[in-house]
Coordinates of C-alpha atoms and ligand atoms in Angstrom, one line a residue:
X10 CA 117.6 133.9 110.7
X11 CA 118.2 135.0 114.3
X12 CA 117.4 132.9 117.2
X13 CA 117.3 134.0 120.8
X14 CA 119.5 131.7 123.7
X15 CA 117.9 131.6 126.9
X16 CA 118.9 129.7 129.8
X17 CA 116.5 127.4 129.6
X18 CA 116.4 126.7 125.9
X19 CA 115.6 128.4 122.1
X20 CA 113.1 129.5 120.9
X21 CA 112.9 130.1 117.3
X22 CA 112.1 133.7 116.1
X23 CA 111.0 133.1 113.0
X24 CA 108.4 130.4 113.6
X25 CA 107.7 131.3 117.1
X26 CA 107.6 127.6 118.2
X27 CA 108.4 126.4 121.5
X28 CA 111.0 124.0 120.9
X29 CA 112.2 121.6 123.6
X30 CA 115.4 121.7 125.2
X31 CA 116.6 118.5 123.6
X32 CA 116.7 120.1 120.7
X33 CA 117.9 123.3 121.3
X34 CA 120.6 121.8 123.5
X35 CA 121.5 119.3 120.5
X36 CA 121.8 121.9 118.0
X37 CA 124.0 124.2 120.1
X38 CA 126.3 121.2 121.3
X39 CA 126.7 119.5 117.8
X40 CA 127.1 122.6 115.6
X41 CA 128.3 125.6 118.4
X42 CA 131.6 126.0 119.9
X43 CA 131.6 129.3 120.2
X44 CA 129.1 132.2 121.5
X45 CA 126.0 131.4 118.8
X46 CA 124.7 128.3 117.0
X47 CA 125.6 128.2 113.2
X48 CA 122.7 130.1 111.0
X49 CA 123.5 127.8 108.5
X50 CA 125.0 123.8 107.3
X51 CA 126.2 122.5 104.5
X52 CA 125.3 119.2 103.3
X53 CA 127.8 117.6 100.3
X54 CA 128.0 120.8 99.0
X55 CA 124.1 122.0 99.5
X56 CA 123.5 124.9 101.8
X57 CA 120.6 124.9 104.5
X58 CA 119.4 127.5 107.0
X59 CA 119.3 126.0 110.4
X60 CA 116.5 126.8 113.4
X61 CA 115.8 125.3 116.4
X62 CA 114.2 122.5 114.7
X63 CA 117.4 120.9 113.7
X64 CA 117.4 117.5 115.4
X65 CA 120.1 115.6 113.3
X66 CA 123.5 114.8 114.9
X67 CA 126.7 114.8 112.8
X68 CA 127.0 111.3 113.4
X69 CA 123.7 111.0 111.8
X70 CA 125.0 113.4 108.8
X71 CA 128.0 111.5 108.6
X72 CA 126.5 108.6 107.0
X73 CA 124.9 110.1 103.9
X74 CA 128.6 109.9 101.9
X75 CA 128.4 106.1 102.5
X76 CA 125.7 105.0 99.9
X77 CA 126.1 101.7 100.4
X78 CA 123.0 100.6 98.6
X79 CA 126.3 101.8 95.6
X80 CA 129.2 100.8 97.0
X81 CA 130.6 97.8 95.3
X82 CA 130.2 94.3 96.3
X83 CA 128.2 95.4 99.4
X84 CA 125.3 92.9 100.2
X85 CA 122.9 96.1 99.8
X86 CA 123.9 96.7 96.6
X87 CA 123.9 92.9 95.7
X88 CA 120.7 92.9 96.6
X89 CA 119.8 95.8 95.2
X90 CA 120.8 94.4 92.1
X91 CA 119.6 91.1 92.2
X92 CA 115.8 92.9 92.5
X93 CA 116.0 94.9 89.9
X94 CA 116.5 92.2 87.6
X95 CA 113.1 91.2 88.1
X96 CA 112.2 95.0 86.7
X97 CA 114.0 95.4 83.8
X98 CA 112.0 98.2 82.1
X99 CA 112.1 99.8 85.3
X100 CA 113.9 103.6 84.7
X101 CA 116.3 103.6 87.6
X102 CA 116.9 106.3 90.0
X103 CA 119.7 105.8 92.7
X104 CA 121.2 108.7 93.3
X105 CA 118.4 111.0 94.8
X106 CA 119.7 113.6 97.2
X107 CA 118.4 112.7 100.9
X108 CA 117.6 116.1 102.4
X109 CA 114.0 116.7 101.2
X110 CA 111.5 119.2 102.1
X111 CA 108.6 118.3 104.5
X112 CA 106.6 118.9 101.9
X113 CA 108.1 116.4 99.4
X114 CA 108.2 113.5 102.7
X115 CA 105.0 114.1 104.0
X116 CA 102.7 116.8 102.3
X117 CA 102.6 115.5 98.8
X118 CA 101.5 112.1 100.5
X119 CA 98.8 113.1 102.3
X120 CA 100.2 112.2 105.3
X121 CA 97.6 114.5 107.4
X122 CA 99.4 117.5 109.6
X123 CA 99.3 115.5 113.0
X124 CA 100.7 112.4 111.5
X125 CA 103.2 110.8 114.6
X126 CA 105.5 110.4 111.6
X127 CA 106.4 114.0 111.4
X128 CA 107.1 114.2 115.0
X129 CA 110.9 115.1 116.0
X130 CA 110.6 112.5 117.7
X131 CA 110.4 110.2 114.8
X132 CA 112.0 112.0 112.3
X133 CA 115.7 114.1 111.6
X134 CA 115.0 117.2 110.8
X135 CA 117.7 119.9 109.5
X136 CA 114.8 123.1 110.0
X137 CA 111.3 123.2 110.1
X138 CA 110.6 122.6 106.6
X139 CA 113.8 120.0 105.3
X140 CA 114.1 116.7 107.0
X141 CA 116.6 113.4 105.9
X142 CA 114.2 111.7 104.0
X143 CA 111.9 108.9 106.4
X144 CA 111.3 106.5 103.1
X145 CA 112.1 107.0 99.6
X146 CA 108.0 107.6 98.4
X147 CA 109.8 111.0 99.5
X148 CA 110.4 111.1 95.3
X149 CA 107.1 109.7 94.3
X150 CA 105.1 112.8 93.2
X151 CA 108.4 113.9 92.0
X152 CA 109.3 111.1 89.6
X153 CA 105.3 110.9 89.1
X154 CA 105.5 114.1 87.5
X155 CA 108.8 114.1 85.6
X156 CA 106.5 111.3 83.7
X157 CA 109.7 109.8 82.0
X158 CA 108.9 105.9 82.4
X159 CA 105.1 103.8 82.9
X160 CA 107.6 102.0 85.9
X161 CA 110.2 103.3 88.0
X162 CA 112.3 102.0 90.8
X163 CA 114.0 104.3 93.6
X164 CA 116.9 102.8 95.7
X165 CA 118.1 105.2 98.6
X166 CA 119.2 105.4 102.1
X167 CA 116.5 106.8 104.6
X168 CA 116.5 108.0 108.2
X169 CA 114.7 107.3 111.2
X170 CA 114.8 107.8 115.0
X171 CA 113.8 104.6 115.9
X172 CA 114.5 101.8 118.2
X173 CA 117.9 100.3 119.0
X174 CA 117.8 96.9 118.0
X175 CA 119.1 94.1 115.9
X176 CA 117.0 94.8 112.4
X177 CA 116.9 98.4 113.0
X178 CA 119.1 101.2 112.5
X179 CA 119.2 104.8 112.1
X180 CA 119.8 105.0 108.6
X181 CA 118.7 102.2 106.8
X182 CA 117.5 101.5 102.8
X183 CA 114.7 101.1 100.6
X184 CA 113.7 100.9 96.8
X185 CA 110.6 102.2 95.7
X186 CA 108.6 100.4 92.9
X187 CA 105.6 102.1 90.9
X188 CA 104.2 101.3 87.8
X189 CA 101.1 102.7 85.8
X190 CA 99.2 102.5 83.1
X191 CA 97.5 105.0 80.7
X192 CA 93.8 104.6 80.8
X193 CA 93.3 106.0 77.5
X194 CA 96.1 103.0 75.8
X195 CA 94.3 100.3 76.3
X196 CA 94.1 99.0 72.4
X197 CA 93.8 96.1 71.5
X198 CA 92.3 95.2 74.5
X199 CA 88.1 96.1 75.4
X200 CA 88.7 98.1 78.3
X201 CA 92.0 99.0 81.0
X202 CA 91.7 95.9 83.0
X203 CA 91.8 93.5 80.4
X204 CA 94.9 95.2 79.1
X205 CA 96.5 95.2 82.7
X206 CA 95.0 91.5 82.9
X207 CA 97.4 91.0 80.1
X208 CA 100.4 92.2 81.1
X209 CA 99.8 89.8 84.3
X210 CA 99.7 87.1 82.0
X211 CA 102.8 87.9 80.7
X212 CA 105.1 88.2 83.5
X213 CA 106.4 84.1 84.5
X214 CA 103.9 81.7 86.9
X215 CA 105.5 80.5 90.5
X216 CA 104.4 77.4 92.9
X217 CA 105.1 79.3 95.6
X218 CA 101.9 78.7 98.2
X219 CA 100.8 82.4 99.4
X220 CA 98.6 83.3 102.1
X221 CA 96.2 85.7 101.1
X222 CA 92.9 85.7 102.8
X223 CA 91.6 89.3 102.3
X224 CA 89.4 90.6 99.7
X225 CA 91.2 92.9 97.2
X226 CA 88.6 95.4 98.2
X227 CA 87.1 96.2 101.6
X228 CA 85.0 98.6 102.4
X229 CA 86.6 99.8 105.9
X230 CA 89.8 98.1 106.3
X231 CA 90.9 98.4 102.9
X232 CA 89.1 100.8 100.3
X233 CA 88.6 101.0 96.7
X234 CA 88.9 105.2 95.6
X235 CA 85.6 104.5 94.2
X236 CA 85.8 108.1 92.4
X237 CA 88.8 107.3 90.7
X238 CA 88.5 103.2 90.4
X239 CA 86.8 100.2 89.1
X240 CA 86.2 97.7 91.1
X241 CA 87.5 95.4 88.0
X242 CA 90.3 97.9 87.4
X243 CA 91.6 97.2 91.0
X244 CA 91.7 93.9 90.4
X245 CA 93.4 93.7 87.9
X246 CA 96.4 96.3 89.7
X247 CA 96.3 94.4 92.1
X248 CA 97.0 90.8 90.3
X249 CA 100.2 92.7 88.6
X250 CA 101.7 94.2 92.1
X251 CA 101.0 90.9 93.9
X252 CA 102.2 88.6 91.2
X253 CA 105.3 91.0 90.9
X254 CA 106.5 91.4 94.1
X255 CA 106.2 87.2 94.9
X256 CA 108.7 86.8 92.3
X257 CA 110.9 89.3 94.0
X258 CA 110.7 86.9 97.1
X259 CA 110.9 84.1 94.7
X260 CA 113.8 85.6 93.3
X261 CA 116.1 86.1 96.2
X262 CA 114.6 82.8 98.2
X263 CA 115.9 80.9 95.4
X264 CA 119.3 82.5 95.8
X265 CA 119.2 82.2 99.5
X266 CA 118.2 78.6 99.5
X267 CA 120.8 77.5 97.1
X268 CA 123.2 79.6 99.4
X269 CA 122.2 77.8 102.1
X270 CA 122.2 74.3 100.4
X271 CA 126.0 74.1 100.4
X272 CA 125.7 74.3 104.4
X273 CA 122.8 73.4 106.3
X274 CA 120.5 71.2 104.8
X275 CA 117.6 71.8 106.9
X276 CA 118.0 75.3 106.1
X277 CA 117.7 74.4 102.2
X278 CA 114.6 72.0 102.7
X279 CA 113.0 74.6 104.8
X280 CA 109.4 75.5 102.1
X281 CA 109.2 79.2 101.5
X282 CA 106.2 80.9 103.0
X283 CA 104.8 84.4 102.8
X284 CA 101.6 85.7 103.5
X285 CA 99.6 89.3 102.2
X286 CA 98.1 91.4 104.6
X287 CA 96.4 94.5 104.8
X288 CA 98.0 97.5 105.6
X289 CA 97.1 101.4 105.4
X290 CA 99.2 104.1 104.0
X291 CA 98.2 108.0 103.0
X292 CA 99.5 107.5 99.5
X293 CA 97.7 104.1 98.6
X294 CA 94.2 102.5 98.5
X295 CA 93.7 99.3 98.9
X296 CA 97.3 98.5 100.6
X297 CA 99.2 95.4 101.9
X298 CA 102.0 94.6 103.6
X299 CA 103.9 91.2 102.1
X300 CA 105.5 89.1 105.3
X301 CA 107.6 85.9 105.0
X302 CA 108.5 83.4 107.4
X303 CA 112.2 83.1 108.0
X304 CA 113.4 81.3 111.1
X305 CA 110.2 80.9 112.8
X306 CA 109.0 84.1 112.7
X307 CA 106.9 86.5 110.3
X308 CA 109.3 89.2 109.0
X309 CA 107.5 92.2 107.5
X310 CA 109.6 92.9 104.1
X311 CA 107.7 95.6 102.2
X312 CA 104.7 98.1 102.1
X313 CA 102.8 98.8 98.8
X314 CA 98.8 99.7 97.3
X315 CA 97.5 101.0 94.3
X316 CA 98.7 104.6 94.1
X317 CA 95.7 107.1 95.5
X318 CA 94.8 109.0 92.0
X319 CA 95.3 112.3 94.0
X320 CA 99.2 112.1 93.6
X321 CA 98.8 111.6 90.1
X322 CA 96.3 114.4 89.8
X323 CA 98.8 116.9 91.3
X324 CA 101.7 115.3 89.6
X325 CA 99.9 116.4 86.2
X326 CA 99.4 112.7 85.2
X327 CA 95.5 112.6 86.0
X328 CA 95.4 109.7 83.0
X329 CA 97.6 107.4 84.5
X330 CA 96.7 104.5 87.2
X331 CA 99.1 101.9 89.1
X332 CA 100.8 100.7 91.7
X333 CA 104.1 101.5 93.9
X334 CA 105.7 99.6 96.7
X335 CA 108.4 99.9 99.5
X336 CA 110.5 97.3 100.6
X337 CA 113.5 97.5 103.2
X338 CA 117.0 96.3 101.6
X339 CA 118.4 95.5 104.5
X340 CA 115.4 93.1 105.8
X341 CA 115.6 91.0 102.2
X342 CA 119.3 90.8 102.3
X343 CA 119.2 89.7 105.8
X344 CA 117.4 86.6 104.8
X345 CA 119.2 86.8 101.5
X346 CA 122.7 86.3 103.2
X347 CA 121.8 85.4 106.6
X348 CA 123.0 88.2 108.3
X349 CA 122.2 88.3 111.5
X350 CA 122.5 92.5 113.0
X351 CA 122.1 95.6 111.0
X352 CA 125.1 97.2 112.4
X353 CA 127.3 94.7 110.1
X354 CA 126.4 96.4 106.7
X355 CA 127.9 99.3 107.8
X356 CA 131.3 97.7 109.1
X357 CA 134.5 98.4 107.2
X358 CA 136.0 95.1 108.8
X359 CA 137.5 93.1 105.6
X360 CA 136.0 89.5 107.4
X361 CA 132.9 90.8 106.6
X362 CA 133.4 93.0 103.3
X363 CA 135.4 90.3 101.7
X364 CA 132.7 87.3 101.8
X365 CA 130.6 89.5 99.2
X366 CA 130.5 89.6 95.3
X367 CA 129.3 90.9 92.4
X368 CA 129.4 88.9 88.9
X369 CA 132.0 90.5 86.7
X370 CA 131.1 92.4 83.2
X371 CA 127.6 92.1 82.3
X372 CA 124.9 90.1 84.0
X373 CA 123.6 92.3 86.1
X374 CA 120.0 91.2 84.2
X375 CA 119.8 87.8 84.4
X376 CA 119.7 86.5 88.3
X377 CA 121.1 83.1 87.1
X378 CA 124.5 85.3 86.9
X379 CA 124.6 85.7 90.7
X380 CA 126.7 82.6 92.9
X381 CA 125.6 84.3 96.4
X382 CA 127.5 82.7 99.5
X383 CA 126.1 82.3 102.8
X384 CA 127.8 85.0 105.2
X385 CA 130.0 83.1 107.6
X386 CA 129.6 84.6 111.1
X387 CA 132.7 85.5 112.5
X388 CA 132.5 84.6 116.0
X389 CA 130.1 86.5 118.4
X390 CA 132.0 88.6 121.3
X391 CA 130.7 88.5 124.7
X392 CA 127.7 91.2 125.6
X393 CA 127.9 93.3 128.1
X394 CA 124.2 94.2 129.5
X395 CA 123.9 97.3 132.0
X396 CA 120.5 98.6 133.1
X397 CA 119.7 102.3 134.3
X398 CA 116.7 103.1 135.9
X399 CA 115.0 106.4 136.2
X400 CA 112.3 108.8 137.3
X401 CA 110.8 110.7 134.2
X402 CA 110.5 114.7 135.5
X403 CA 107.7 115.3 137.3
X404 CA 104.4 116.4 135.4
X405 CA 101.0 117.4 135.7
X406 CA 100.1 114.1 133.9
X407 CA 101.0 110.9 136.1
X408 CA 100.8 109.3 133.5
X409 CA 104.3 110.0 131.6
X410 CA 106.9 112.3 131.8
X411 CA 107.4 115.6 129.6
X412 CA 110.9 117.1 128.5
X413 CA 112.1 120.3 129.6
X414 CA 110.6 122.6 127.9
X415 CA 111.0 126.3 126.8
X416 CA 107.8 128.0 126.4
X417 CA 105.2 126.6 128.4
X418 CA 104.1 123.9 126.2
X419 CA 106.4 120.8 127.6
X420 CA 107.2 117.8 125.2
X421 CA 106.4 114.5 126.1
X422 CA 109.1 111.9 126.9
X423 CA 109.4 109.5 123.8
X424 CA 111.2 106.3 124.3
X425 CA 112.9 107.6 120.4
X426 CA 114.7 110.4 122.7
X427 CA 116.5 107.1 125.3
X428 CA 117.8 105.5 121.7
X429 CA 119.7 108.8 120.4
X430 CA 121.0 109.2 123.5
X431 CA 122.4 105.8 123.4
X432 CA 123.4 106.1 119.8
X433 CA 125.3 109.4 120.6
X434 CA 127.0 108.0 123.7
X435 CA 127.8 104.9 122.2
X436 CA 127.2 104.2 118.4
X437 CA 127.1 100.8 117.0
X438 CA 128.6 99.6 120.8
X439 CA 125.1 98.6 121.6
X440 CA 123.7 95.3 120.2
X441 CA 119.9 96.7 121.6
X442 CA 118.3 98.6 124.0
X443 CA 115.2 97.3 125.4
X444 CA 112.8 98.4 128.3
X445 CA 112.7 96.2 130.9
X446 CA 110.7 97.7 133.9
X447 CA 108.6 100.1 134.4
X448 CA 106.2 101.3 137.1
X449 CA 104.3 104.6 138.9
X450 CA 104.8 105.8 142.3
X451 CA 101.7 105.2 144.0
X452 CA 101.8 108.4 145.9
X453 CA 103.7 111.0 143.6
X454 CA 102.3 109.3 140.4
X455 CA 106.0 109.9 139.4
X456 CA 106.9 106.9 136.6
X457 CA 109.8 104.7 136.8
X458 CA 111.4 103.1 133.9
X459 CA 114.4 100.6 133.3
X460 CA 116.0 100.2 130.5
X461 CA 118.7 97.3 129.6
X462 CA 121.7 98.3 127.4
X463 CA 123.5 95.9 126.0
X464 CA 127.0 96.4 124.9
X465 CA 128.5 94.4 122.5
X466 CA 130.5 94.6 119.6
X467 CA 130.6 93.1 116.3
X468 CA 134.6 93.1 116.2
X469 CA 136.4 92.9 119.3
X470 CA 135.6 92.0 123.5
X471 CA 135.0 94.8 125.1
X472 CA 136.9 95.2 128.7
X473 CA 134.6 95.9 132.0
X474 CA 136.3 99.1 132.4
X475 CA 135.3 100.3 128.8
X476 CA 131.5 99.6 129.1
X477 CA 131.6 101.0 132.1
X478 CA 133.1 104.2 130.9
X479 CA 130.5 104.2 128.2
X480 CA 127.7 103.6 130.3
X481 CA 128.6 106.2 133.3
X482 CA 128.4 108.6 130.1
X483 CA 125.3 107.4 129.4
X484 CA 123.6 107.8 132.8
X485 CA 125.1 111.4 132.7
X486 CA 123.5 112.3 129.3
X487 CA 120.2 110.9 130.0
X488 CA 120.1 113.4 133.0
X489 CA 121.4 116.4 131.1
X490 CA 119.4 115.8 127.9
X491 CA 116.4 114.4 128.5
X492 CA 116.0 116.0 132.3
X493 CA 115.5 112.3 133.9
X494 CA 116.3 111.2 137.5
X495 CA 118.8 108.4 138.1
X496 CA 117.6 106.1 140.8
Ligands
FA5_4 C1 107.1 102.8 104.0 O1 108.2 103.4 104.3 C2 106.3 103.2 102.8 N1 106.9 104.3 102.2 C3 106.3 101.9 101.9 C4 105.3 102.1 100.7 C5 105.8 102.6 99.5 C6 104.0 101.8 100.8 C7 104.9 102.8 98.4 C8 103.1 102.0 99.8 C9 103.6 102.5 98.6 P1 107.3 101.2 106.1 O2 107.5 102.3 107.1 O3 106.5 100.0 106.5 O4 106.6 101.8 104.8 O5 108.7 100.7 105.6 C10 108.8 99.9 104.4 C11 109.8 98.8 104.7 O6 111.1 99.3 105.2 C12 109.4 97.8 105.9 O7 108.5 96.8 105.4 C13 110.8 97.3 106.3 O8 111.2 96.2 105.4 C14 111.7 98.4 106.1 N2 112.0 99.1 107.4 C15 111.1 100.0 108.0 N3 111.7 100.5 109.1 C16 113.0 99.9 109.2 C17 114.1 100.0 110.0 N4 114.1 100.9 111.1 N5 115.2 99.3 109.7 C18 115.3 98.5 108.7 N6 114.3 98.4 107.8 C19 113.1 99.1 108.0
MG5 MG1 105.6 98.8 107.7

C-alpha cells in the first residue's frame, strides 16, 4: 500500500479517507524512524498491512503476550476458573487470537455502520478493516458456526480506549457464555420451552433475594424477535440465563465472603444483593445487564440477552435458539479478592503475585476446591494530583473543539484522545484522570477544559521532581498531538 506524507498529515491512498493528524502522527512516531511509515506489522508472528487507520501504540501491542486471564495463579485466571466450574459442559475456548477483522467485532453483530463503538476514538485499530478485539462476542458468529458444542464459553483479553480510572484499563478481560437449544430436539417434552423449562429445573435453587422488576418482554425497551420467538419460548431462555448467571454471583460471593470472614466481620455479614436490568445490545433481544452491590455502590458485572436468530441464521445454525453473556473478569475478581485498582493485575511485583493460588492437581470442577485469601493491600503511596488546563483549537462549532485535520473534514476532540495521551506519557503512573472544569469563552465561544491527573504509583513514592518531569511531558504532547492550547 502506498501512502502519501504531507506536512500536515496522511492521507490514505487506498481508502481515500481523511484521517486525522493524531493518527497519522501516531503511526509515523510509533512505527517510523526513518524516511516512511512501515507498510506492514507483525503481530506474534501474524502479518498485517498497515494504513493511516492504525491507531494502536506498541505499548498497547505489548500487552497481548501477557494473557493473564492464563498465566498461573493470577487472580484473572483464578477467577476465570472458579466460573467455569459453574459451566461444566461448556467447550472452552481461551486462546482466541485478538486481532480480528471489523467485520468479525462489529459487522457480524449488527452493530449498525455509525455505531460510536467503531469510532477511533473508541476503538484500536491496526488498518481499516482489523482492530484488537473491543469484547470477546468478536468470536460469537464464529464459534456459532463451527457448531461444535449446544454451550460455549470464551475467555480473552479485549481492548478499549477508554477512561483512565480505577476499574478501567486499556486492555482488560471477558468470558463469553452462550448456550442453545435445537428446536427440532425437544422429545420427550410437548414443545421447546418445556424442554428448556426442564433444564432450568435441573440446574441447583439459591436464596439469594434478586431485584428484578421488568417484564421479560417489552415491547419498546426490551423486545421479543417476534419472527423468530415465542413469547413462552423467551421465557423460558430467559429463566436458564438468569438462573445461570446468579449462581455465578452466588458462586464467587460465597468465596469472597468466606475470604472475607477470616478478616472483617462486617464485611462477611454484609447480605449479597444484585439486581437485573434492562439493557440493549445489536446481537441480543430482550437483554439485561446483572448489577451487584458491593461497597455501597451498584457495580455493573456483565451484559447478556437471548441471542438475535439473525446470527444464527448466518452462522448456518437457523435451528438453534439461546442465550450468550459477557461479563468483565476483572470487575468479578475485584469483588472476588477485594482488589482495589485495575493496574495491580498487571503488576509483576511478588507482594502482589505471591498472595494468589491455585488448588494443586485436579479440582479445577468443584469450587469447594478453591481456599481464596483476601488480597492484603500493601500500603498506598502518596498521590501526586497535577491539573492542566486548555483551550480546545478554535472551530466553527463553539461548541467543542475539532483535531487537526488533513482533508477538510476536521475530527472532533474526544475526551478518549486526553487518556492515550496520558497513558503514553505516563503508563500505569496515573491512578485517574478526571475532568474537573470546564467552560466557553463568552466572546470567542472558544472552550476551556481542566483536567486533574493524578500520579501515583502502586509500588513506590514518587519524588516532586519525577511527576513533574512526567507531567511537563504531558502538557507538551497534549499540544503536539491533540493541537490544544495550554493556558
Ligand atoms: C459487552 O462487551 C458485550 N459484548 C456483552 C454481551 C455479550 C452482551 C453477549 C450480550 C451478549 P459491555 O461493553 O457492557 O458489553 O462489557 C461487558 C462487561 O465488561 C461489563 O459489564 C464490565 O464488567 C466489563 N467492562 C466493560 N468495560 C470495561 C473496562 N474498561 N474495564 C474493565 N471492565 C470492563
Ligand atoms: Mg455495559
Amino acid at each position: 500500500m502506498r501512502v502519501s506524507v504531507r506536512s500536515s498529515g496522511f492521507v490514505c491512498t487506498l481508502c481515500r479517507s481523511k484521517q486525522s493528524r493524531t493518527v497519522g502522527a501516531q503511526w509515523r512516531r510509533y512505527y517510523s524512524a526513518k524516511e516512511s511509515p512501515p507498510k506492514t506489522i507483525t503481530i506474534e508472528g501474524r502479518t498485517y498491512p498497515l494504513d493511516s487507520h492504525m491507531n494502536t501504540p506498541p505499548a498497547i501491542l505489548a500487552n497481548i503476550p501477557r494473557r493473564l486471564h492464563l498465566q498461573k495463579d493470577h487472580p484473572l485466571s483464578i477467577t476465570r476458573q472458579i466460573i467455569e466450574s459453574r459451566f461444566p459442559d461448556h467447550k472452552r475456548h481461551n486462546a482466541l487470537f485478538p486481532v480480528v477483522s471489523v467485520h468479525q467485532n462489529f459487522d457480524s453483530l449488527g452493530f449498525a455502520p455509525d455505531h460510536p463503538g467503531r469510532a477511533p476514538s473508541d476503538t484500536y485499530y491496526i488498518n481499516k478493516d482489523t482492530v484488537l478485539r473491543t469484547h470477546t462476542s468478536a468470536h460469537e458468529a464464529d464459534t456459532f458456526r463451527a457448531n461444535e458444542s449446544a454451550g460455549y464459553l470464551i475467555s480473552a483479553d479485549v481492548y478499549r480506549r477508554d477512561a483512565v480510572d480505577r476499574s478501567h484499563y486499556p486492555v482488560f478481560h471477558q468470558m463469553e457464555g452462550a448456550q442453545t437449544w435445537d428446536r427440532r430436539n425437544f422429545s420427550p417434552y410437548v414443545s421447546l420451552a418445556d424442554a428448556i423449562w426442564a433444564d432450568v429445573e435441573a440446574l441447583p435453587k439459591h436464596d439469594i433475594d434478586v431485584e428484578d422488576p421488568n417484564p421479560t418482554i417489552h415491547p419498546e425497551r426490551n423486545p421479543l424477535q417476534r419472527a423468530h420467538h415465542s413469547p413462552e419460548e423467551v421465557e423460558a431462555i430467559a429463566a436458564h440465563l438468569k438462573r445461570s448467571l446468579e449462581l455465578v454471583v452466588v458462586e464467587i460471593f460465597t468465596h469472597a465472603q468466606r475470604a472475607a470472614a477470616g478478616t472483617d466481620e462486617t464485611a462477611s455479614r454484609e447480605p449479597l444483593r444484585v439486581r437485573w436490568v434492562e439493557a440493549f445490545f445489536p446481537f441480543t433481544s430482550p437483554s439485561w445487564e446483572l448489577e451487584v452491590f458491593w461497597q455501597g455502590d451498584w457495580l455493573e458485572v456483565l451484559g447478556c440477552g437471548v441471542t438475535k436468530q439473525d446470527i444464527l441464521i448466518d452462522a448456518g445454525v437457523p435451528e438453534r435458539v439461546g442465550w450468550a453473556f459477557g461479563l468483565g473478569l476483572e470487575r468479578i475478581a475485584m469483588l472476588l479478592f477485594d482488589i482495589p485498582d485495575i493496574r495491580l493485575f498487571w503488576s509483576k511485583d511478588a507482594r502482589f503475585l505471591s498472595q494468589f493460588k491455585e488448588p494443586d492437581g485436579k479440582g479445577e470442577e468443584s469450587g469447594m476446591m478453591w481456599d481464596v485469601k483476601r488480597f492484603q493491600s500493601f500500603s498506598k503511596y502518596p498521590a501526586a494530583p497535577r491539573d492542566v488546563a486548555f483551550w480546545l483549537p478554535s472551530t466553527t462549532s463553539p461548541a467543542g473543539g475539532q483535531l487537526p485535520a488533513t482533508s477538510g473534514v476536521p475530527r472532533q476532540f474526544h475526551e478518549n484522545d486526553v487518556m492515550e495521551v496520558v497513558r503514553e506519557v505516563a503508563g500505569s503512573a496515573v491512578e485517574d484522570v478526571r475532568l474537573v472544569d470546564e467552560f466557553v469563552h463568552p466572546k470567542t465561544g472558544r472552550k476551556s477544559l481542566c483536567y486533574r491527573v493524578n500520579y501515583r504509583s502502586l509500588e513506590r513514592t514518587f519524588t516532586a521532581e519525577e511527576v513533574n518531569a512526567l507531567h511537563e511531558k504531558l502538557r507538551k504532547r497534549l499540544t503536539e498531538d491533540l493541537g490544544v492550547e495550554l493556558r
